[in-house]
Short mmCIF file of C-alpha atoms in Angstrom, two decimals:
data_model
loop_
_atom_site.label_atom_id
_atom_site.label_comp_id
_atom_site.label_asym_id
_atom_site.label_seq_id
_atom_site.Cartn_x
_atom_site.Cartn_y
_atom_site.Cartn_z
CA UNK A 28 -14.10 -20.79 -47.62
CA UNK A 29 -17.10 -22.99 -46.78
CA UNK A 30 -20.03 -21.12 -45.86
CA UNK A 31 -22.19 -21.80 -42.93
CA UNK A 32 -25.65 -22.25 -44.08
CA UNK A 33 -29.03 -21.03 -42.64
CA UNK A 34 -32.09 -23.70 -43.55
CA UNK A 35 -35.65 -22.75 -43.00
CA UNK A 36 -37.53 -25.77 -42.15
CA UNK A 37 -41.04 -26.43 -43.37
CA UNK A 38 -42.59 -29.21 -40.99
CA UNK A 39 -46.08 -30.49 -42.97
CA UNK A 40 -48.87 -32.02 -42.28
CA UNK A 41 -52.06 -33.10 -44.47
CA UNK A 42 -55.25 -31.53 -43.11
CA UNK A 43 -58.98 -31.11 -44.84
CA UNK A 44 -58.71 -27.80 -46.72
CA UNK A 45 -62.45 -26.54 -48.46
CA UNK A 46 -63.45 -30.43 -48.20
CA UNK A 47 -59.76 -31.95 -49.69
CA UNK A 48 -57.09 -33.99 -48.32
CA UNK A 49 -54.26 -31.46 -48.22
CA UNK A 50 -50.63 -30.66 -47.17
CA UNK A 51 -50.52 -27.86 -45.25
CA UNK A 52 -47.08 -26.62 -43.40
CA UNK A 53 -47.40 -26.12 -39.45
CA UNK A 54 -45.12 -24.99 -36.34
CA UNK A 55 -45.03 -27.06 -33.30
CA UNK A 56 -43.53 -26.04 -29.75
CA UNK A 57 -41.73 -29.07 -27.78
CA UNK A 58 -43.27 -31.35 -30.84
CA UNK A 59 -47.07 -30.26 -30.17
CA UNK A 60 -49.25 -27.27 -29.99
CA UNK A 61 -50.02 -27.56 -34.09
CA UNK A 62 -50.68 -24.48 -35.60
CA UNK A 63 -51.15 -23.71 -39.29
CA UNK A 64 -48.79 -21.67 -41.19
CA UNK A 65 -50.27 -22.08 -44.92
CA UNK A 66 -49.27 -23.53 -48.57
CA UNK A 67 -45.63 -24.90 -47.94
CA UNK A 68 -45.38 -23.98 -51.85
CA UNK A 69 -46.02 -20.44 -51.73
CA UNK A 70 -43.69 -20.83 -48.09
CA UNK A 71 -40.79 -22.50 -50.25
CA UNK A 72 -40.75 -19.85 -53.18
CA UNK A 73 -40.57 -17.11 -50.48
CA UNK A 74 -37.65 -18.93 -48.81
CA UNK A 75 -36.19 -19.37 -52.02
CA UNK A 76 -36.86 -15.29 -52.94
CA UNK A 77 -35.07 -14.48 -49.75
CA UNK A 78 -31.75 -16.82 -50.58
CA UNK A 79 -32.10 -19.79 -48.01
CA UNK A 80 -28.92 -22.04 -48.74
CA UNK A 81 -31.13 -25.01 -48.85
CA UNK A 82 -34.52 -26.04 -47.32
CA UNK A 83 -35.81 -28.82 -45.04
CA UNK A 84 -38.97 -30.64 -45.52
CA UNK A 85 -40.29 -32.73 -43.15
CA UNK A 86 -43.23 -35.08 -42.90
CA UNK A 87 -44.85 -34.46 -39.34
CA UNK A 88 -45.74 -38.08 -37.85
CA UNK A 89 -44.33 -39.38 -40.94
CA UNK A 90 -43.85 -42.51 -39.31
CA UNK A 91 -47.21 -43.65 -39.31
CA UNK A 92 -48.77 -41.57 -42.10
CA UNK A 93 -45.70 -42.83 -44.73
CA UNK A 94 -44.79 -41.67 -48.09
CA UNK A 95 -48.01 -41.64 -49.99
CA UNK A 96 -48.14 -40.60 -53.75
CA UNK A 97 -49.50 -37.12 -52.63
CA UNK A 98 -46.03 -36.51 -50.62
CA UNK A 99 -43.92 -37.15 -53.50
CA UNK A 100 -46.28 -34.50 -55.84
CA UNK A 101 -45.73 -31.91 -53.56
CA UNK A 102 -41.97 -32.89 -53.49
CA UNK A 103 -41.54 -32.72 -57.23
CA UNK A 104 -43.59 -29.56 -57.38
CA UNK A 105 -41.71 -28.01 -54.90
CA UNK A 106 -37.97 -29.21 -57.33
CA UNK A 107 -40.02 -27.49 -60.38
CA UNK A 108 -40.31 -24.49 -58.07
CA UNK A 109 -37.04 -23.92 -56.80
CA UNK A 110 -33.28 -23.96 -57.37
CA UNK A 111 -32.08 -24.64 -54.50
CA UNK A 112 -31.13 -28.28 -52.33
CA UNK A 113 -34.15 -29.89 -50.80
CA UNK A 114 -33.46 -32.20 -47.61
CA UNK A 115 -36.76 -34.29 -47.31
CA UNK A 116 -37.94 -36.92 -44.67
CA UNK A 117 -40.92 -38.13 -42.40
CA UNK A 118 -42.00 -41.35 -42.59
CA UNK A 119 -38.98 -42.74 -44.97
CA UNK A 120 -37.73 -46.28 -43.99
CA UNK A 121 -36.36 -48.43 -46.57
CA UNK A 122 -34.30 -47.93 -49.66
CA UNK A 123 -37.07 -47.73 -52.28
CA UNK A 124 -38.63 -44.97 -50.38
CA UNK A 125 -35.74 -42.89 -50.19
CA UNK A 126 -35.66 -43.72 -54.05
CA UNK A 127 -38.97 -42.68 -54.40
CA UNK A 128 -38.21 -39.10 -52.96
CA UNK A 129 -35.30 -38.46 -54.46
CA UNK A 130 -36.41 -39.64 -57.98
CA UNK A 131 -39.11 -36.89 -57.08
CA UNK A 132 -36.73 -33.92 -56.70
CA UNK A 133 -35.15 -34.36 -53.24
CA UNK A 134 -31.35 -34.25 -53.00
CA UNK A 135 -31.26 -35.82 -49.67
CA UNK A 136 -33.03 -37.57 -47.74
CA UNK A 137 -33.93 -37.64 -43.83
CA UNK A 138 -33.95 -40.60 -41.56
CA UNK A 139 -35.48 -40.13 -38.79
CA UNK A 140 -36.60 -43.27 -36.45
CA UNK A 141 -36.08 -45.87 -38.82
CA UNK A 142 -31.93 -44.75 -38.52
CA UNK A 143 -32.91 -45.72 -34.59
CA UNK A 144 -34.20 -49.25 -35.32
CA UNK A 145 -33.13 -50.89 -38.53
CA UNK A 146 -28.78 -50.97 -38.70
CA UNK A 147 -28.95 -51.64 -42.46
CA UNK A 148 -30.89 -48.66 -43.53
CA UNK A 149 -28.09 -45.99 -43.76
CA UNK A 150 -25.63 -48.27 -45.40
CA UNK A 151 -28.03 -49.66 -48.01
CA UNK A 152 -29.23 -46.08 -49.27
CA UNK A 153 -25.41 -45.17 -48.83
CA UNK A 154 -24.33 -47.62 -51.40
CA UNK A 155 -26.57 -47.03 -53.78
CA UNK A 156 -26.98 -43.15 -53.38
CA UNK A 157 -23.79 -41.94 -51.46
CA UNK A 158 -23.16 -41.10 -47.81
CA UNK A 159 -23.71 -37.08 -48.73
CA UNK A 160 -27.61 -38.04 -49.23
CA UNK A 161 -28.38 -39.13 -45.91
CA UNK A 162 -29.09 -36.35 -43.31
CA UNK A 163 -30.20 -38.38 -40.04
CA UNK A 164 -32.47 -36.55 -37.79
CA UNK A 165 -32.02 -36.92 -33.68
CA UNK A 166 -34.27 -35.59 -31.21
CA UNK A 167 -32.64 -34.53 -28.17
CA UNK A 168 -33.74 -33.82 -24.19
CA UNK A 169 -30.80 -32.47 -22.54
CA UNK A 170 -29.84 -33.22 -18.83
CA UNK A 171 -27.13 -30.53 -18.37
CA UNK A 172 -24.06 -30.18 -20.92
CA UNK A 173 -22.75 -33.49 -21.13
CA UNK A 174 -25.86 -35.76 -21.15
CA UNK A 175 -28.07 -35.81 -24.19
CA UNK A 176 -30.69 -38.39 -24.68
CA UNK A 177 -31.75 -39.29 -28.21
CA UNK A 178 -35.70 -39.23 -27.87
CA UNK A 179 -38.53 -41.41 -30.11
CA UNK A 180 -42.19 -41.90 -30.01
CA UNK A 181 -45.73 -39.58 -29.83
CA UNK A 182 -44.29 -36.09 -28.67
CA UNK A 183 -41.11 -37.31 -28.86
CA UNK A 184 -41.40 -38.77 -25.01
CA UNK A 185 -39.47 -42.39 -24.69
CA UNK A 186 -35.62 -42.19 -24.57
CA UNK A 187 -34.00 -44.04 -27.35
CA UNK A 188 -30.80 -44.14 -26.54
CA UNK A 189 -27.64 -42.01 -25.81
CA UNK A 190 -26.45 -39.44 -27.97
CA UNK A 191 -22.97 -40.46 -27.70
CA UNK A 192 -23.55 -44.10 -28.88
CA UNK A 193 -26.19 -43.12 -31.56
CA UNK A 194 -24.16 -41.23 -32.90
CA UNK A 195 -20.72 -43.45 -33.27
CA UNK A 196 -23.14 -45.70 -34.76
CA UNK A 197 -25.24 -43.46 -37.35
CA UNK A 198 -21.21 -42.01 -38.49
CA UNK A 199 -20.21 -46.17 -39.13
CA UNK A 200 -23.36 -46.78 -41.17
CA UNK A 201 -23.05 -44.00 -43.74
CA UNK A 202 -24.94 -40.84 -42.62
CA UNK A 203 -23.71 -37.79 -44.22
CA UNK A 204 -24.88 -35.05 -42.12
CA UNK A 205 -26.90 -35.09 -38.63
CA UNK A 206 -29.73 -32.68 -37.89
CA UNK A 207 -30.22 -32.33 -34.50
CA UNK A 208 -33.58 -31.06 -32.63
CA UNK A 209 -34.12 -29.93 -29.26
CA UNK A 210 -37.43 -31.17 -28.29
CA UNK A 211 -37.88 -28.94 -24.89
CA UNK A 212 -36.21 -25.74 -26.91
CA UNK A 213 -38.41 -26.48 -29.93
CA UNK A 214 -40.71 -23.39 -30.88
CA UNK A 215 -39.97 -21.84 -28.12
CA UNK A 216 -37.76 -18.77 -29.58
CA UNK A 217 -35.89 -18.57 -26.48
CA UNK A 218 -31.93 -19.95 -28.17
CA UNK A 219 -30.40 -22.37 -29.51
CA UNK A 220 -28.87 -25.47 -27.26
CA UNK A 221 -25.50 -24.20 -27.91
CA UNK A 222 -24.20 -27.04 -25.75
CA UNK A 223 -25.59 -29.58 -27.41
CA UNK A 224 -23.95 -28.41 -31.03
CA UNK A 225 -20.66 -27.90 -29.46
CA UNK A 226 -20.67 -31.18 -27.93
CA UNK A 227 -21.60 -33.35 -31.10
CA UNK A 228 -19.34 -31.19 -33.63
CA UNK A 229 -16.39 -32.45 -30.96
CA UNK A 230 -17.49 -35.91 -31.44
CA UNK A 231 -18.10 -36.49 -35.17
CA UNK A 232 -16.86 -35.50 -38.47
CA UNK A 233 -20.02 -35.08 -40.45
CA UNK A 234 -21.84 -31.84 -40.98
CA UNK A 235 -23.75 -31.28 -37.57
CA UNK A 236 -27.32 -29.06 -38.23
CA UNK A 237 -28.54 -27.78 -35.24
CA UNK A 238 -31.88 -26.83 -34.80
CA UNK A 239 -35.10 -26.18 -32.18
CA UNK A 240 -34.82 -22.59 -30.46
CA UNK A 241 -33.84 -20.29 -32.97
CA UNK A 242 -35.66 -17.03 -31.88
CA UNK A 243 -33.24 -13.71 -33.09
CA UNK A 244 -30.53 -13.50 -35.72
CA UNK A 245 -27.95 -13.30 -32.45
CA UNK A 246 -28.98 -16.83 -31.63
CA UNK A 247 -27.66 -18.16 -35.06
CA UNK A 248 -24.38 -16.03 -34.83
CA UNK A 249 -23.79 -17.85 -31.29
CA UNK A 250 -24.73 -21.08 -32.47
CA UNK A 251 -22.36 -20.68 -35.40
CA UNK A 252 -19.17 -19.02 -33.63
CA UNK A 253 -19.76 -20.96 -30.34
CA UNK A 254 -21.15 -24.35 -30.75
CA UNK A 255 -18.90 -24.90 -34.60
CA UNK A 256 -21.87 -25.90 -35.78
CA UNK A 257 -22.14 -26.49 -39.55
CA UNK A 258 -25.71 -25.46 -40.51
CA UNK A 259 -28.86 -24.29 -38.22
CA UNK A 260 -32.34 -25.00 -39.21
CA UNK A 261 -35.38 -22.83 -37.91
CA UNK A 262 -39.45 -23.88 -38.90
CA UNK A 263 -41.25 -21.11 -36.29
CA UNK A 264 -38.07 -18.04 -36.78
CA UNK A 265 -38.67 -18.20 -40.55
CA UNK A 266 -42.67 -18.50 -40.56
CA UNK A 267 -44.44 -16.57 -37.28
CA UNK A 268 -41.14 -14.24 -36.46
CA UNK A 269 -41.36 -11.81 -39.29
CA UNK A 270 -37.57 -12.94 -39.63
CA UNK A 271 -36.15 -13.90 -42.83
CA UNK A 272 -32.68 -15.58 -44.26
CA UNK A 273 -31.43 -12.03 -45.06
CA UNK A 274 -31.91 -10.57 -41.75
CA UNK A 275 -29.86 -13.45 -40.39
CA UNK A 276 -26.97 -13.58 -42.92
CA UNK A 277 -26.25 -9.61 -42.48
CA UNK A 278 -26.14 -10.53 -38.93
CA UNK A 279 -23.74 -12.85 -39.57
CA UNK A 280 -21.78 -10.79 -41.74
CA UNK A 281 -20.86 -8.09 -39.51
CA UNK A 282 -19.71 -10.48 -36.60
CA UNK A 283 -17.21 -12.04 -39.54
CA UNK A 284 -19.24 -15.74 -39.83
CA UNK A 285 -18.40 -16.84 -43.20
CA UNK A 286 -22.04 -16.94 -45.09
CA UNK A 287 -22.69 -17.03 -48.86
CA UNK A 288 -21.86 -14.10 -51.31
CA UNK A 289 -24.82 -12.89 -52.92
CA UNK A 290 -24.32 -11.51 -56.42
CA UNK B 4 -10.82 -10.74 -77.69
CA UNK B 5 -12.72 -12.80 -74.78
CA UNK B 6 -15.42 -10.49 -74.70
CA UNK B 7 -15.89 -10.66 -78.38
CA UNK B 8 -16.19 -14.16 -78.22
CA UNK B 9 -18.94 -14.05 -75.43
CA UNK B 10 -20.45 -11.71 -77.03
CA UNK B 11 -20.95 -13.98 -79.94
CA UNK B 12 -23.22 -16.27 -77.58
CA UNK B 13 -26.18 -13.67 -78.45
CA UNK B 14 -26.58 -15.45 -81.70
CA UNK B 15 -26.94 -18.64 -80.70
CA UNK B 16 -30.59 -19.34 -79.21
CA UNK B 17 -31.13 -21.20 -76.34
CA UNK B 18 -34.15 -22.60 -77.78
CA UNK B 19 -33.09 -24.18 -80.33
CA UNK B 20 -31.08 -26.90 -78.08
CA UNK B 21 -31.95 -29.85 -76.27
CA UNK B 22 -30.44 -31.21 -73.50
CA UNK B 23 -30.15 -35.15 -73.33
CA UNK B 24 -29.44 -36.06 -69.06
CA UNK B 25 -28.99 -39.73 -68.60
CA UNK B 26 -30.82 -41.10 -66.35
CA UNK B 27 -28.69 -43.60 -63.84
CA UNK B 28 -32.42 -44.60 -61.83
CA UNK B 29 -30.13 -42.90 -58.81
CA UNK B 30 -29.67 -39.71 -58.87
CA UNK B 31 -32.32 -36.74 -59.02
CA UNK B 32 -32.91 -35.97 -62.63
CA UNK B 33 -35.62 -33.58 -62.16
CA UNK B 34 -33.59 -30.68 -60.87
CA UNK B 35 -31.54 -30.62 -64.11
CA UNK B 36 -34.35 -31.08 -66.24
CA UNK B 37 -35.88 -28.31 -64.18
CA UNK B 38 -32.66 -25.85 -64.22
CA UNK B 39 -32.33 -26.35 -68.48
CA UNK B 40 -35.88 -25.73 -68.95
CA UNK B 41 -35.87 -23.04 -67.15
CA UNK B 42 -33.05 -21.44 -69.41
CA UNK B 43 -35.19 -21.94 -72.46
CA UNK B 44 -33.80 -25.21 -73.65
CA UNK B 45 -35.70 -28.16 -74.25
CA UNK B 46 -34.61 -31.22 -71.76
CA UNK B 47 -35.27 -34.94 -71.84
CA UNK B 48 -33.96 -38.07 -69.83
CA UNK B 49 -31.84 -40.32 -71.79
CA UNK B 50 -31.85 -43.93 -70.54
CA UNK B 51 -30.96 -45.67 -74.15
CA UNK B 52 -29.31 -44.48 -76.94
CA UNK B 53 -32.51 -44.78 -79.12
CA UNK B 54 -33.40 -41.90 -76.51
CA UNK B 55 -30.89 -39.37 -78.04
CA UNK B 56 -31.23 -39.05 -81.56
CA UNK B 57 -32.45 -35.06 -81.15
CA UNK B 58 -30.39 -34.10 -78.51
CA UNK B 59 -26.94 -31.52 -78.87
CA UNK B 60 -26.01 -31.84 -75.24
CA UNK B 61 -25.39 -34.36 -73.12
CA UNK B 62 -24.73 -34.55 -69.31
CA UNK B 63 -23.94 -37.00 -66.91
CA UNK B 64 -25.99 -35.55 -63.99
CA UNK B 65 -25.01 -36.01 -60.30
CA UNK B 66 -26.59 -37.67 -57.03
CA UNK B 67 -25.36 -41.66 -56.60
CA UNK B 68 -22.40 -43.95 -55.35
CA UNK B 69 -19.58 -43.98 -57.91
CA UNK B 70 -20.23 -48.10 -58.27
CA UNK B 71 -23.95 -47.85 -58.63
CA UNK B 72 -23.82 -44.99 -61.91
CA UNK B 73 -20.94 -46.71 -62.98
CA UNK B 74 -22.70 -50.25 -63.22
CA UNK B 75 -26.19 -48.49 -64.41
CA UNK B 76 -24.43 -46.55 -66.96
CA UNK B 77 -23.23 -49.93 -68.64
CA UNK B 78 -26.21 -51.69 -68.27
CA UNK B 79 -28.08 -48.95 -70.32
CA UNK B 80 -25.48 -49.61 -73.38
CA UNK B 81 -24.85 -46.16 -73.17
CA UNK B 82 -20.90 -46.04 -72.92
CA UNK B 83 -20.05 -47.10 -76.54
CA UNK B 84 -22.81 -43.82 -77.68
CA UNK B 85 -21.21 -41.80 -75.60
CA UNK B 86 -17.55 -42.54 -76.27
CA UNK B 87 -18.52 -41.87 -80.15
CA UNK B 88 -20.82 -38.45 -78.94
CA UNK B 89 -17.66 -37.38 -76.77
CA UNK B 90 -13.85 -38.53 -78.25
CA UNK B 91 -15.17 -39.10 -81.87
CA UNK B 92 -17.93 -36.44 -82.63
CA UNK B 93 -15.82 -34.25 -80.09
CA UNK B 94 -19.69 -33.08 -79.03
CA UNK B 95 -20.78 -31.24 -76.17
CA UNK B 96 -20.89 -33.08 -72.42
CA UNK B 97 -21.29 -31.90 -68.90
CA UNK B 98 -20.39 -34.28 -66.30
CA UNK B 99 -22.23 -32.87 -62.50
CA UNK B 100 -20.39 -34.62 -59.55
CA UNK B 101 -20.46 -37.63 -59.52
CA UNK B 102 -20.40 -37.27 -63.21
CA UNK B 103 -17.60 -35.88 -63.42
CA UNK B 104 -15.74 -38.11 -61.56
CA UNK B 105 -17.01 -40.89 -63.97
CA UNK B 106 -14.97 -39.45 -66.48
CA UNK B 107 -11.59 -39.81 -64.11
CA UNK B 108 -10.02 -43.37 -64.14
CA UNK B 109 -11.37 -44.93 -60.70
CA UNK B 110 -12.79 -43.30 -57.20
CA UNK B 111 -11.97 -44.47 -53.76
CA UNK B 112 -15.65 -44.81 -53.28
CA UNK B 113 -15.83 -47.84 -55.45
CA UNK B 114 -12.18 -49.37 -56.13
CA UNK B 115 -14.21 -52.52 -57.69
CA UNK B 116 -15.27 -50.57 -60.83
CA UNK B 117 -13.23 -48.30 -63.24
CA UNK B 118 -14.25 -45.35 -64.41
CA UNK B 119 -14.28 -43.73 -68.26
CA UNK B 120 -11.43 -42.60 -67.42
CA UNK B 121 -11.75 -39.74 -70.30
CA UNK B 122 -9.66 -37.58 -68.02
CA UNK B 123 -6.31 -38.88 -66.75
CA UNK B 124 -6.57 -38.61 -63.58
CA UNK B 125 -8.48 -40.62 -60.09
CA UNK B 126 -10.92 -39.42 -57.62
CA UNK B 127 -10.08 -39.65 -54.23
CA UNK B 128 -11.86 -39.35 -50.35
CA UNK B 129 -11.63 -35.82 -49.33
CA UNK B 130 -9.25 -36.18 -46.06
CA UNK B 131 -11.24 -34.01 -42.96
CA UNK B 132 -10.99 -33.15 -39.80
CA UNK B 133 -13.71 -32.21 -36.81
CA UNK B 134 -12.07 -28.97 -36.25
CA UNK B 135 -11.44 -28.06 -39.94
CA UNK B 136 -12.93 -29.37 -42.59
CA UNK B 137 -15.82 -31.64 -42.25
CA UNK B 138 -16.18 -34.55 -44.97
CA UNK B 139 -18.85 -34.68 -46.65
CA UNK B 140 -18.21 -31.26 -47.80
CA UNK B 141 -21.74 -29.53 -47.64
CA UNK B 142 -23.15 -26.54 -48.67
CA UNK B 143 -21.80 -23.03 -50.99
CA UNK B 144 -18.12 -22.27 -51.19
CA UNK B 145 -16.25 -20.65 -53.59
CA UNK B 146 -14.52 -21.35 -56.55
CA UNK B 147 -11.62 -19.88 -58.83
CA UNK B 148 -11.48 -20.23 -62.05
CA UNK B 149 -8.07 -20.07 -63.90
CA UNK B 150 -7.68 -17.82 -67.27
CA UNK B 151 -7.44 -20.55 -69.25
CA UNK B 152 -10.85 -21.90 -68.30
CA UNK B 153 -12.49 -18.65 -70.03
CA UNK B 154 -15.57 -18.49 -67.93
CA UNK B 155 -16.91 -15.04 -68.19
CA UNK B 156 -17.78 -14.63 -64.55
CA UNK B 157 -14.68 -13.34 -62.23
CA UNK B 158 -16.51 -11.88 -59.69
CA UNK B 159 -16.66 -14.19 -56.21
CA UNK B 160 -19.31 -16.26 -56.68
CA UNK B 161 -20.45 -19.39 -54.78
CA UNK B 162 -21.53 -22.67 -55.72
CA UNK B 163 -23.22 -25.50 -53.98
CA UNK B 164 -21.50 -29.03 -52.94
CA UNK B 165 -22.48 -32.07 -51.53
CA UNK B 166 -19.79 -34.94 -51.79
CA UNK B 167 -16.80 -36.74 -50.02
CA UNK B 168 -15.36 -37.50 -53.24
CA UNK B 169 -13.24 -34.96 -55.46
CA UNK B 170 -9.80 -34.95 -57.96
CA UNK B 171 -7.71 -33.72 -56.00
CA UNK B 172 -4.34 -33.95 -58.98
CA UNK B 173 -4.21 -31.54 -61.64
CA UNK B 174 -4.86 -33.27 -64.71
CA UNK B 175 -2.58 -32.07 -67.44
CA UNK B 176 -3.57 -29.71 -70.27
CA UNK B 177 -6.67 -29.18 -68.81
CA UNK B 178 -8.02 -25.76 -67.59
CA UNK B 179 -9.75 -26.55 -64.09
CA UNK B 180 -11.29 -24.04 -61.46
CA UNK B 181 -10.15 -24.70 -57.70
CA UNK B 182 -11.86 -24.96 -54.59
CA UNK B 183 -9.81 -24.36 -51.17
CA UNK B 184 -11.06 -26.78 -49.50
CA UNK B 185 -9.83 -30.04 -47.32
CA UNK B 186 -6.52 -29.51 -49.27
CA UNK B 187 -7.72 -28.12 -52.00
CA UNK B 188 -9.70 -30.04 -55.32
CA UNK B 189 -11.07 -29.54 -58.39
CA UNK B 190 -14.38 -27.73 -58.49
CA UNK B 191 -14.38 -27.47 -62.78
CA UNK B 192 -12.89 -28.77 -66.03
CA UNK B 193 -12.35 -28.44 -69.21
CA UNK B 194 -11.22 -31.07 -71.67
CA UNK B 195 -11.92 -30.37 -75.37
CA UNK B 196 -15.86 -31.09 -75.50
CA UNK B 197 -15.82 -32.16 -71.67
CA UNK B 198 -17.06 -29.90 -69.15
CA UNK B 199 -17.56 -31.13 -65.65
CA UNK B 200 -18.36 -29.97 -62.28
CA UNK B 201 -17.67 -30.70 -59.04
CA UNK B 202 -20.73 -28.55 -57.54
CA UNK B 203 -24.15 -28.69 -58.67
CA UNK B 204 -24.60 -25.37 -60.55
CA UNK B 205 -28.36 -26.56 -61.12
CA UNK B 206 -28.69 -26.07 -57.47
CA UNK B 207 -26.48 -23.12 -57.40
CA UNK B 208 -29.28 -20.60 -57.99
CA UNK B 209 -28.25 -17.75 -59.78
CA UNK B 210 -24.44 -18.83 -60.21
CA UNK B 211 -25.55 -21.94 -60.99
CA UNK B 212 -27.86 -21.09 -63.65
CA UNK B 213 -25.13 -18.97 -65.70
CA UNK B 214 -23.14 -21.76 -65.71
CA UNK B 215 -25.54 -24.16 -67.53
CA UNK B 216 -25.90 -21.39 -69.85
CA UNK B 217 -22.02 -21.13 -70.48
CA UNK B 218 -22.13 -24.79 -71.18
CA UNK B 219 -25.12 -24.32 -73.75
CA UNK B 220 -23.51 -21.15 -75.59
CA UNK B 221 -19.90 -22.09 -75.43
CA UNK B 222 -20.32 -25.53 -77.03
#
């Protein structure tokens, strides 16, 4: 039986550390209030020590910052480091980046706002790497159950479109999976938008991810028995909660969710 | 008997092998590279056939559209080497997901190109459902292995996918493993030299490492 899979998240960011240019992996809440967490290295190793099903790195801002050369050396350091799938994104928006990356060590990619504004990006990487290597990544603000808006922009604050339509469209282009974030629930700890999962996993085929909210083990379990969800990402849970994949999976063992044997 | 025989893999060293993983310029290379290394072998990227002279294993690793490794796999000149390595030389090869269904006869995914078609059979679309079973099929299920297949580990293990491609017809004489999924498909072969996978055991962590070393020390 397929397993449903729990993916810490490490959101990054380059800061000065002792007078260098550096990555450095952060939390947000609702997409602001930085903080530091530490080396996303040392953070993926521990992640990878404690049996995460796969890992999410993602490029804070990567939309104006882009892929520089120092992105892609932490990428392929973090492949040496670690046998397990790495979804990477932030700032990729044509095919050669997404070639970059994944030439680097990442076995999928993530589109964020370039899925949103250029129609040939999904198929183009799909036909040269497969629809099962693109993960696009939605920002949601709820308005009640049945009314998501896909958000864009600084602090994720200008409505790009409906969820609905975005996501008929991102399914007809290629993407393999779809992450989605709730901006208002994000860092927060206080659940999971269990209505949002439920209503996208009606609508679509493709893996749905759910993620922004994720504050006890009992919030996965609901998101996974209630919402059908396929996967559920967490950045703050895993890094400030004292929480760890293992915690969560026995969790979702004894209510009978179907998670990875561990021999 | 079969535990004699695996017990036999103690005197072969690790080592001693290198691992030749052609290089498509799609798919991520690294990870494999990273995974045999890890195990002890030594591991380069094969992109000619000038590139292979030391190798004694070969694999056809697995992250790209069926068309796109198909058409960079005979612009390298690398079919002719590794029709001789494979149904001549009857040498080691491991074919990773899309890999292995390069060595089927065509995929769904690309109907314009043929594939190497070393194993008699096609790769189809995996047929889902939103309730069910979700295509692409993502993440760690599990996978039985028949008898015949001789892979030392029985106990449930689970392995890591990522496609919406798969053989989903036995092909004959051929010990497979099964995965229940979407209908059901087949997760591993074994065809003389051939080995092939479905998953992506060097992504598979533990399980997946133990089968890169099956391939090294059974072949």
């Amino acid at each position: 039986m397929l397993k449903r899979r729990i993916i810490p998240k490490i959101l990054i960011e380059r800061r000065v550390v002792g007078g260098a240019l550096e990555f450095v992996s952060i939390t947000t809440q609702r997409f602001s209030s930085v903080r530091i967490v530490g080396d996303p290295i040392s953070q993926a190793k521990l992640f990878e020590s404690q049996l995460a099903d796969e890992l999410v790195v993602l490029q804070r801002d990567g939309s104006q910052s882009g892929i520089s050369e120092g992105f892609r050396t932490l990428l392929s350091r973090l492949a040496n480091e670690s046998f397990m799938p790495l979804a990477v994104g932030g700032g990729i928006d044509s095919v050669d980046k997404a070639s970059y990356l994944i030439s680097a060590g990442a076995d999928k990619v993530i589109i964020g706002s370039a899925a949103l504004t250029d129609p040939t990006l999904l198929s183009s990487i799909a036909s040269r790497f497969g629809s099962q290597s693109i993960v696009v990544s939605l920002d949601i603000v709820s308005h009640g159950t049945d009314e998501h808006s896909v958000m864009t922009g600084e602090a994720r604050s200008q409505v790009a479109g409906n969820l609905d339509d975005i996501l008929s469209q991102c399914v007809s282009q290629g993407a393999g999976e779809i992450l989605l974030t709730d901006v208002t629930r994000d860092g927060l700890g206080e659940g999971l938008n269990l209505s949002l999962g439920a209503y996208t996993t009606e609508r679509i085929g493709i893996p749905v991810i759910l993620s922004g909210g994720a504050g006890t083990p009992l919030h996965f379990g609901d998101a996974f028995q209630y919402a059908s969800v396929d996967a559920i990402s967490a950045g703050t849970f895993f890094s400030r909660r004292d929480q760890t994949p293992i915690e969560v999976r026995a969790h979702m063992m004894n209510s009978g969710i179907p998670t990875r044997s561990i021999t | 008997m079969q535990r004699l025989r695996f017990f036999g893999w103690g005197l072969r060293l690790v080592n001693a092998l290198t691992v030749g993983i052609v290089d498509y310029q799609a798919g991520n290379v690294a990870s494999m590279r990273n995974a045999f290394q890890h195990l002890g072998a030594r591991a380069l990227i094969i992109k000619a056939p000038s590139d292979a002279d030391s190798v004694s294993h070969i694999v056809l690793p697995g992250v790209g559209s069926f068309g796109h490794c198909r058409r960079q796999l005979n612009d390298s000149g690398l079919v002719p080497f590794l029709e001789t390595w494979t149904l001549v030389d009857k040498r080691p090869l491991l074919g990773v997901c899309v890999g292995l269904q390069l060595l089927t006869q065509s995929s769904d995914e690309s109907p314009e190109e043929t594939g190497l078609g070393w194993i008699p059979v096609k790769t189809h679309k995996l047929t889902g459902s939103n309730n069910e079973y979700r295509v692409p099929h993502v993440g760690w299920n599990d996978v039985a292995f028949s008898p015949s297949f001789e892979y030392p580990h029985e106990a449930k293990r689970d392995y890591y996918f990522d496609h919406s491609f798969a053989v989903t017809d036995t092909p004959p004489n051929t010990p497979i493993a099964i995965c229940d999924y979407a209908g059901g498909f087949v997760a591993a072969l074994r065809r003389g030299s051939i080995y092939a996978t479905q998953f992506h055991p060097e992504k598979s962590q533990r399980s997946g490492l133990d089968f890169l070393k099956y391939f090294l020390m059974s072949s």
